[in-house]
XYZ file of C-alpha atoms in Angstrom:
560
model
C 148.823 165.619 51.169
C 146.681 168.086 53.117
C 148.924 171.100 53.780
C 148.468 174.111 56.028
C 150.690 176.994 57.082
C 150.245 178.212 60.659
C 151.201 181.840 61.239
C 151.959 183.804 64.381
C 151.856 187.485 63.330
C 153.441 190.613 64.794
C 153.385 192.353 67.123
C 154.422 190.352 70.173
C 157.534 190.074 72.335
C 160.043 188.014 70.305
C 161.801 186.336 73.231
C 160.347 182.832 72.805
C 157.744 181.020 70.680
C 154.103 181.400 71.628
C 152.159 178.208 72.415
C 149.171 178.390 70.051
C 150.922 177.240 66.872
C 152.860 174.337 68.475
C 149.647 172.987 70.058
C 147.821 173.103 66.729
C 150.809 171.695 64.871
C 151.213 168.616 67.061
C 147.488 167.820 66.896
C 147.300 168.242 63.116
C 150.523 166.289 62.631
C 149.054 163.324 64.484
C 146.050 163.495 62.152
C 148.281 163.179 59.092
C 148.387 166.797 57.973
C 151.562 168.404 56.665
C 152.083 171.506 58.828
C 154.430 174.443 58.351
C 154.825 176.822 61.312
C 155.890 180.411 60.665
C 156.607 182.903 63.428
C 156.304 186.004 61.258
C 156.586 188.125 64.390
C 160.155 186.867 64.871
C 160.827 187.171 61.136
C 159.853 190.849 61.266
C 162.010 191.659 64.291
C 164.924 189.766 62.785
C 164.661 191.908 59.653
C 163.979 195.140 61.551
C 167.091 194.599 63.657
C 169.475 193.673 60.869
C 172.003 195.693 58.910
C 170.063 195.355 55.649
C 166.754 196.121 57.328
C 167.994 199.269 59.024
C 169.615 200.423 55.791
C 166.190 200.207 54.144
C 164.555 202.233 56.922
C 167.354 204.803 56.894
C 166.658 205.278 53.178
C 162.993 205.891 54.022
C 164.020 208.452 56.635
C 166.249 210.239 54.117
C 163.431 210.254 51.555
C 161.009 211.873 54.023
C 163.519 213.911 55.997
C 161.673 217.202 55.569
C 158.127 215.842 55.242
C 155.560 215.984 58.032
C 155.093 218.174 61.076
C 157.888 219.717 63.125
C 158.112 217.002 65.761
C 158.456 214.138 63.291
C 160.973 216.077 61.188
C 163.081 216.689 64.298
C 162.923 213.002 65.175
C 163.894 211.941 61.641
C 166.861 214.278 61.599
C 167.978 212.929 64.963
C 167.874 209.294 63.841
C 169.304 210.166 60.427
C 172.370 211.484 62.226
C 172.573 208.369 64.416
C 171.705 205.943 61.612
C 175.150 204.734 60.599
C 176.232 204.172 64.192
C 173.103 202.136 64.917
C 173.474 200.112 61.706
C 177.138 199.353 62.381
C 176.375 198.017 65.854
C 173.003 196.306 65.456
C 174.281 192.829 64.561
C 176.692 192.721 67.504
C 173.952 193.994 69.866
C 171.564 191.318 68.627
C 174.240 188.678 69.072
C 175.074 189.920 72.571
C 171.436 189.824 73.683
C 170.975 186.310 72.339
C 174.191 185.157 74.003
C 173.659 186.882 77.348
C 176.517 189.376 76.978
C 176.178 193.033 77.950
C 172.406 192.557 78.109
C 171.496 196.094 79.166
C 173.679 197.759 76.520
C 172.427 195.399 73.815
C 168.801 195.903 74.774
C 169.230 199.690 74.791
C 170.735 199.780 71.294
C 168.065 197.483 69.851
C 165.339 199.563 71.438
C 166.909 202.675 69.876
C 166.991 200.904 66.505
C 163.246 200.254 66.754
C 162.693 203.930 67.563
C 164.687 204.790 64.451
C 162.463 202.527 62.327
C 159.367 204.133 63.825
C 160.586 207.598 62.837
C 160.447 206.572 59.165
C 156.641 206.543 59.444
C 154.266 209.387 60.201
C 152.368 207.917 63.127
C 153.652 204.459 64.027
C 155.708 203.280 66.956
C 157.138 199.768 67.119
C 158.892 198.541 70.257
C 159.573 195.160 71.814
C 156.265 195.182 73.669
C 153.848 197.228 71.592
C 152.802 198.500 68.200
C 151.013 201.833 68.128
C 149.639 203.800 65.225
C 147.084 206.530 64.676
C 144.642 203.808 63.679
C 142.587 202.026 66.287
C 142.693 198.200 66.186
C 139.103 198.237 67.467
C 137.669 200.206 64.552
C 136.701 198.342 61.376
C 137.100 201.562 59.378
C 140.566 202.196 60.820
C 141.697 198.619 60.194
C 140.571 198.740 56.562
C 142.226 202.125 56.030
C 145.486 201.200 57.760
C 146.029 198.038 55.721
C 146.954 200.026 52.621
C 148.535 203.053 54.304
C 152.273 202.490 54.017
C 153.027 205.959 55.405
C 151.415 205.239 58.765
C 151.504 201.448 58.992
C 154.960 199.888 59.320
C 153.930 196.473 58.028
C 152.868 196.805 54.346
C 156.511 197.405 53.341
C 157.980 194.377 55.097
C 155.053 192.075 54.332
C 154.978 192.758 50.586
C 158.745 192.531 50.069
C 159.927 190.056 52.719
C 157.271 187.996 54.511
C 154.520 187.157 52.019
C 156.869 185.980 49.216
C 158.427 183.611 51.755
C 155.010 182.316 52.877
C 153.801 181.784 49.313
C 156.991 179.983 48.318
C 155.420 176.781 49.655
C 152.801 174.337 48.395
C 150.110 175.358 50.897
C 147.196 177.548 49.895
C 145.580 177.294 53.344
C 146.712 179.627 56.124
C 145.678 179.896 59.776
C 146.687 183.014 61.714
C 146.740 182.983 65.531
C 145.942 186.352 67.131
C 146.327 186.567 70.905
C 146.402 190.328 71.489
C 145.040 193.524 69.997
C 148.588 194.640 69.128
C 148.430 191.938 66.425
C 145.096 192.890 64.856
C 146.225 195.504 62.334
C 149.460 193.668 61.424
C 147.635 190.318 61.093
C 144.890 191.675 58.857
C 147.473 193.606 56.837
C 149.255 190.280 56.355
C 146.028 188.503 55.394
C 145.224 191.221 52.849
C 148.693 190.947 51.300
C 148.413 187.143 51.130
C 145.137 187.585 49.265
C 146.730 190.131 46.911
C 149.810 188.111 46.048
C 148.445 184.579 46.446
C 146.336 182.351 44.212
C 143.019 182.542 46.086
C 144.368 181.350 49.439
C 141.950 180.346 52.184
C 142.714 182.278 55.386
C 141.372 181.411 58.837
C 142.045 183.441 61.948
C 141.487 182.639 65.605
C 142.564 183.298 69.164
C 141.243 184.601 72.492
C 140.392 188.046 71.113
C 137.808 186.505 68.792
C 136.513 184.062 71.391
C 135.632 187.076 73.542
C 133.383 188.253 70.684
C 131.666 184.899 70.181
C 128.385 186.153 71.675
C 128.391 189.227 69.465
C 129.946 187.693 66.357
C 127.993 189.925 63.982
C 130.546 192.623 64.776
C 133.199 190.512 63.074
C 131.489 190.248 59.695
C 133.379 193.167 58.062
C 136.682 191.349 58.650
C 135.659 188.860 55.971
C 136.858 191.361 53.396
C 140.318 190.006 54.254
C 139.721 186.488 55.603
C 137.519 183.434 55.031
C 136.873 181.990 58.492
C 137.160 182.765 62.208
C 137.717 180.020 64.782
C 136.389 180.522 68.321
C 137.723 178.798 71.447
C 139.643 175.498 71.071
C 141.118 175.322 67.593
C 142.562 171.817 67.217
C 139.552 169.773 66.089
C 137.975 172.800 64.415
C 141.019 173.401 62.221
C 141.409 169.724 61.331
C 137.758 169.544 60.304
C 138.058 172.812 58.373
C 141.010 171.489 56.340
C 139.156 168.259 55.547
C 136.081 170.150 54.338
C 138.077 172.610 52.224
C 140.219 169.898 50.620
C 137.136 167.766 49.975
C 135.081 170.651 48.635
C 132.448 170.124 51.308
C 130.041 172.454 53.080
C 131.629 174.075 56.169
C 128.557 173.905 58.406
C 129.703 170.710 60.228
C 132.979 172.365 61.280
C 132.799 173.209 65.011
C 133.536 176.574 66.634
C 133.712 178.631 63.432
C 132.338 181.636 61.626
C 132.470 181.092 57.869
C 131.454 182.474 54.516
C 128.586 180.841 52.615
C 128.005 182.659 49.349
C 127.146 186.233 50.234
C 126.392 185.382 53.853
C 128.467 184.911 57.019
C 127.296 181.935 59.065
C 127.983 180.771 62.629
C 128.456 177.022 63.030
C 125.973 175.441 65.418
C 128.485 172.696 66.286
C 130.570 173.230 69.410
C 133.592 171.195 70.414
C 135.719 171.368 73.555
C 139.021 169.501 73.610
C 139.887 166.830 76.145
C 143.130 168.403 77.315
C 144.464 165.038 78.500
C 144.044 163.578 75.029
C 146.148 166.278 73.347
C 149.756 165.546 72.388
C 152.547 167.765 73.727
C 153.277 170.846 71.606
C 155.566 170.564 68.602
C 158.123 173.304 68.023
C 159.470 171.653 64.879
C 160.280 174.203 62.200
C 160.761 177.115 64.595
C 164.193 178.792 64.434
C 164.629 178.233 68.163
C 168.141 179.666 68.319
C 167.012 182.953 66.756
C 164.725 184.266 69.498
C 165.826 187.398 71.318
C 166.867 185.661 74.515
C 170.060 184.132 75.936
C 168.081 181.005 76.871
C 165.452 178.984 75.052
C 162.225 179.145 77.069
C 159.403 176.904 75.883
C 155.780 177.653 76.841
C 153.668 174.846 78.258
C 150.106 174.559 79.505
C 148.858 172.509 82.448
C 145.218 173.582 82.044
C 142.812 175.687 80.008
C 140.652 178.267 81.719
C 140.988 179.625 85.243
C 140.306 177.410 88.257
C 139.186 180.423 90.318
C 137.089 182.252 87.690
C 135.479 184.534 90.261
C 137.374 187.838 89.966
C 134.739 190.452 89.203
C 137.026 192.512 86.951
C 138.084 189.601 84.734
C 136.521 188.706 81.376
C 138.503 185.490 80.797
C 135.526 183.237 81.678
C 133.346 185.211 79.232
C 132.399 183.078 76.278
C 132.706 179.512 77.495
C 131.798 180.194 81.121
C 133.205 177.829 83.717
C 135.428 175.786 81.413
C 138.445 174.911 83.525
C 140.114 171.725 82.265
C 143.266 170.413 83.898
C 145.922 168.209 82.302
C 147.065 165.363 84.523
C 150.263 166.458 86.344
C 152.080 163.270 85.351
C 151.316 164.042 81.691
C 152.710 167.543 82.173
C 155.951 166.109 83.549
C 156.152 163.740 80.573
C 155.641 166.754 78.287
C 158.585 168.513 79.922
C 160.810 165.458 79.696
C 160.069 164.882 76.004
C 160.434 168.569 75.078
C 163.749 168.808 76.916
C 165.059 165.839 74.956
C 163.750 167.129 71.621
C 164.810 170.772 71.885
C 167.710 170.684 74.329
C 166.395 173.152 76.904
C 165.567 172.968 80.581
C 163.608 176.257 80.662
C 159.803 176.291 80.638
C 157.086 178.838 81.284
C 153.642 177.595 82.276
C 151.147 179.890 80.564
C 148.066 178.972 82.630
C 146.062 181.842 84.085
C 147.040 180.379 87.473
C 148.090 176.941 88.717
C 146.535 175.604 91.950
C 149.000 174.960 94.784
C 147.987 171.300 95.066
C 148.865 170.748 91.415
C 152.220 172.487 91.853
C 152.868 170.196 94.824
C 152.244 167.132 92.660
C 154.356 168.500 89.802
C 157.209 169.446 92.109
C 157.250 166.087 93.863
C 157.419 164.252 90.544
C 160.093 166.559 89.111
C 162.264 166.184 92.198
C 161.956 162.398 92.066
C 163.181 162.408 88.453
C 166.125 164.744 89.159
C 165.743 166.409 85.734
C 167.223 169.829 86.592
C 164.470 171.952 85.033
C 163.956 175.694 85.456
C 160.405 177.010 85.196
C 158.030 179.893 85.849
C 154.315 179.967 86.617
C 151.424 182.252 87.512
C 149.837 181.683 90.906
C 147.413 183.109 93.426
C 148.465 184.291 96.886
C 146.793 181.403 98.703
C 147.641 180.019 102.174
C 148.342 176.586 100.661
C 151.601 178.050 99.364
C 153.439 177.144 102.545
C 157.154 177.621 103.095
C 157.549 173.852 102.751
C 155.752 173.778 99.371
C 157.668 176.773 98.027
C 160.981 175.201 99.045
C 159.939 172.002 97.277
C 158.968 174.006 94.183
C 162.386 175.656 94.153
C 164.043 172.255 94.437
C 161.937 171.159 91.454
C 163.189 174.109 89.396
C 160.667 176.897 90.032
C 162.528 180.188 89.728
C 159.835 182.771 88.896
C 156.288 183.200 90.212
C 153.863 185.809 88.899
C 151.294 186.754 91.556
C 148.112 188.779 90.995
C 147.990 190.863 94.168
C 145.814 193.529 92.442
C 145.211 195.545 95.647
C 146.469 195.618 99.219
C 143.217 196.938 100.645
C 140.870 194.328 102.218
C 137.634 196.052 101.198
C 138.722 196.391 97.573
C 139.947 192.790 97.475
C 136.557 191.625 98.754
C 134.787 193.605 96.006
C 137.083 191.985 93.469
C 136.210 188.562 94.915
C 139.888 187.642 94.825
C 139.528 185.209 97.707
C 142.902 186.268 99.119
C 144.046 188.024 102.282
C 146.750 190.675 102.624
C 148.471 188.990 105.571
C 148.517 185.695 103.691
C 149.895 187.380 100.594
C 152.667 189.007 102.576
C 153.625 185.664 104.129
C 153.597 183.829 100.786
C 155.807 186.471 99.194
C 158.219 186.317 102.110
C 158.389 182.508 102.030
C 158.752 182.459 98.248
C 161.632 184.925 98.431
C 163.257 182.907 101.195
C 163.000 179.808 99.000
C 164.974 181.599 96.264
C 162.115 182.348 93.873
C 161.795 185.614 91.937
C 158.479 187.268 92.891
C 156.716 189.363 90.268
C 153.561 191.101 91.531
C 150.705 192.619 89.512
C 148.638 195.520 90.879
C 146.196 198.000 89.428
C 144.463 201.161 90.608
C 141.009 202.658 90.173
C 138.733 199.696 90.872
C 135.247 201.244 91.167
C 134.664 202.839 94.594
C 138.376 202.566 95.501
C 139.483 205.730 97.312
C 142.859 207.437 97.156
C 143.571 206.213 100.693
C 142.859 202.625 99.648
C 145.070 202.990 96.589
C 147.789 204.278 98.897
C 147.528 201.005 100.857
C 148.711 199.173 97.742
C 151.578 201.601 97.157
C 152.685 201.265 100.765
C 152.458 197.456 100.635
C 154.739 197.302 97.605
C 157.180 199.790 99.108
C 157.338 198.087 102.511
C 157.825 194.659 100.938
C 160.404 195.652 98.345
C 162.930 193.253 99.882
C 160.757 190.260 98.962
C 159.183 191.614 95.745
C 161.585 191.559 92.816
C 159.506 193.240 90.107
C 156.097 194.833 89.669
C 153.594 195.105 86.855
C 151.035 197.880 87.285
C 148.193 199.667 85.543
C 144.693 201.037 86.036
C 141.267 199.406 86.045
C 139.637 198.731 82.680
C 135.944 197.867 82.449
C 135.872 194.712 80.321
C 132.799 193.580 78.452
C 131.593 190.264 79.829
C 133.118 190.695 83.278
C 130.910 190.395 86.362
C 131.365 194.069 87.123
C 130.240 194.951 83.587
C 127.152 192.756 83.903
C 126.297 194.133 87.365
C 127.542 197.706 87.056
C 125.130 199.303 89.529
C 126.323 197.014 92.331
C 129.748 198.596 91.934
C 128.445 202.172 91.943
C 128.940 202.587 88.206
C 126.336 205.134 87.227
C 126.735 204.872 83.477
C 128.658 202.748 80.971
C 129.700 204.740 77.921
C 129.924 202.130 75.213
C 132.553 202.667 72.576
C 131.510 203.314 68.995
C 134.407 201.100 67.902
C 132.779 197.737 67.228
C 135.696 195.546 68.273
C 136.569 197.325 71.503
C 136.194 194.920 74.455
C 136.288 197.606 77.153
C 134.358 200.808 77.773
C 134.500 204.113 79.587
C 132.230 204.622 82.580
C 131.044 207.186 85.134
C 131.161 206.292 88.833
C 129.157 207.650 91.725
C 132.035 207.586 94.199
C 135.699 206.704 94.376
C 138.650 207.310 92.073
C 137.786 208.332 88.520
C 139.541 206.855 85.502
C 141.661 209.982 85.074
C 142.592 210.015 88.749
C 143.590 206.347 88.518
C 145.992 207.167 85.667
C 147.600 209.869 87.809
C 148.035 207.389 90.669
C 149.722 204.965 88.262
C 152.203 207.695 87.328
C 152.764 208.466 91.004
C 153.326 204.788 91.731
C 155.840 204.506 88.911
C 157.786 207.517 90.141
C 157.784 206.260 93.715
C 158.909 202.727 92.913
C 161.157 203.000 89.846
C 164.260 203.261 92.041
C 163.474 199.902 93.621
C 162.029 197.958 90.682
C 163.445 197.853 87.184
C 160.247 196.905 85.361
C 161.504 197.689 81.858
C 162.966 194.241 81.285
C 160.031 192.480 82.860
C 157.552 194.187 80.588
C 159.534 193.191 77.527
C 161.460 190.030 78.317
C 160.189 188.494 81.544
C 163.166 186.166 82.014
C 165.969 188.690 81.487
C 166.013 190.372 84.886
C 166.022 187.073 86.842
C 168.689 185.766 84.468
C 170.811 188.899 84.821
C 170.585 188.662 88.616
C 171.476 184.943 88.599
C 168.094 183.714 89.839
C 168.030 180.978 87.228
C 171.134 179.070 88.376
């Protein structure tokens, strides 16, 4: 039997399973492979936020109570004094959050418990939505140093004692680690290193969108092969199946598509490329996941109706970088069948579509079919503020179970929107948000400040738009412009009045500093973000939405 263990590493929000492993698992299962799925991110949080886990970290705090600089000593003494109270209440808080009882109080205590764990280390901070350390995840040197630094990296302790022994207590010697965000880089490579240390020459492959973004400059990734054996770019289903076959058969890896691999002393890039037919893929399999253990009162399953972005024109976005225009849509009727089968298998009616954005015409088709089946689903999706989202369509979507829409407004200034090539209009956006709210849908809006040449007055337009429309906007995500490698603005910097791009010395960093000729500087944009937060925090509680996107709508009974 050809075995493989699929791993989702920390750090990510532990409120529901991520889609990458279930998609790989179902495909490999159909091909006859024996697949074990391990959400080590959830395993870590479950241990962190347990009585025995916190007792271990309190012991670490006591051991280092007077070590370090003044600020960290003060923090350790503070949490040492609170330790017993946190430990005595952590299990009930975890239970309350998972069962939808006293959500705010439970969330607050668990967040405090994570702060307590962080204080046991010199320069690490773990929360529900981030992992920060003094080491940069973009620096090869920092990654290699952090892996063995148990005073500044939270994960060597838990991996060596808890996670890796569990992973190795299986027959598989082949592991595939899915990395979707930079917050996972240091933990994932720490995990890979520990698997190599404790295991019997395991083969470790890694993949995910972070690596796909580096496919054109893959030489940068070579130093990572100190800890791993292969990197998969882009679609991973066929690539991983072929990789397993070659490894088990002792064959050369050059025919495996979409991979970077080791050949003797050299690192090679496969010349074979494969793109999946999304309509030929089976629905995801969540078998083996502890679905009742996620930090959420409801089980929300992720689902995909397409790969890529159907718009793919936003000048600030680097998502199309790598495969170019690669939008592939799954037939809406197949998506509905996916939902029906997953509901029956896993006893949940809650789904989150994880597409970059779903076209209104597809949502119309989906909604019509869902209404005709009377299946009583509840779902969320990302969408663009397009005029095709009429009041009639939004009402139909609500009837079909849509309860949350995430809209990328980005800016409320027409000139800036045109430079972004968003293809949306402010008046249209305002109408869509109003109609969506009237239909009973929770509106979450994303904005950012500091797009090159944007002035303070234009940034103020966005602040005023959000403030004036607070009755129809339920929550807001906000930040400042980041110049992403591979974006249209990066490739055509002078057209956007960027005088100079200051490329980072960190080889894995996908974004860079820059100097502009006119408009808001990067530092000024950060100040505007702080101003925006202060001005809007009374109206929008964004803390839940940044951590657990379904909690605020659930708490306010939007999901009935």
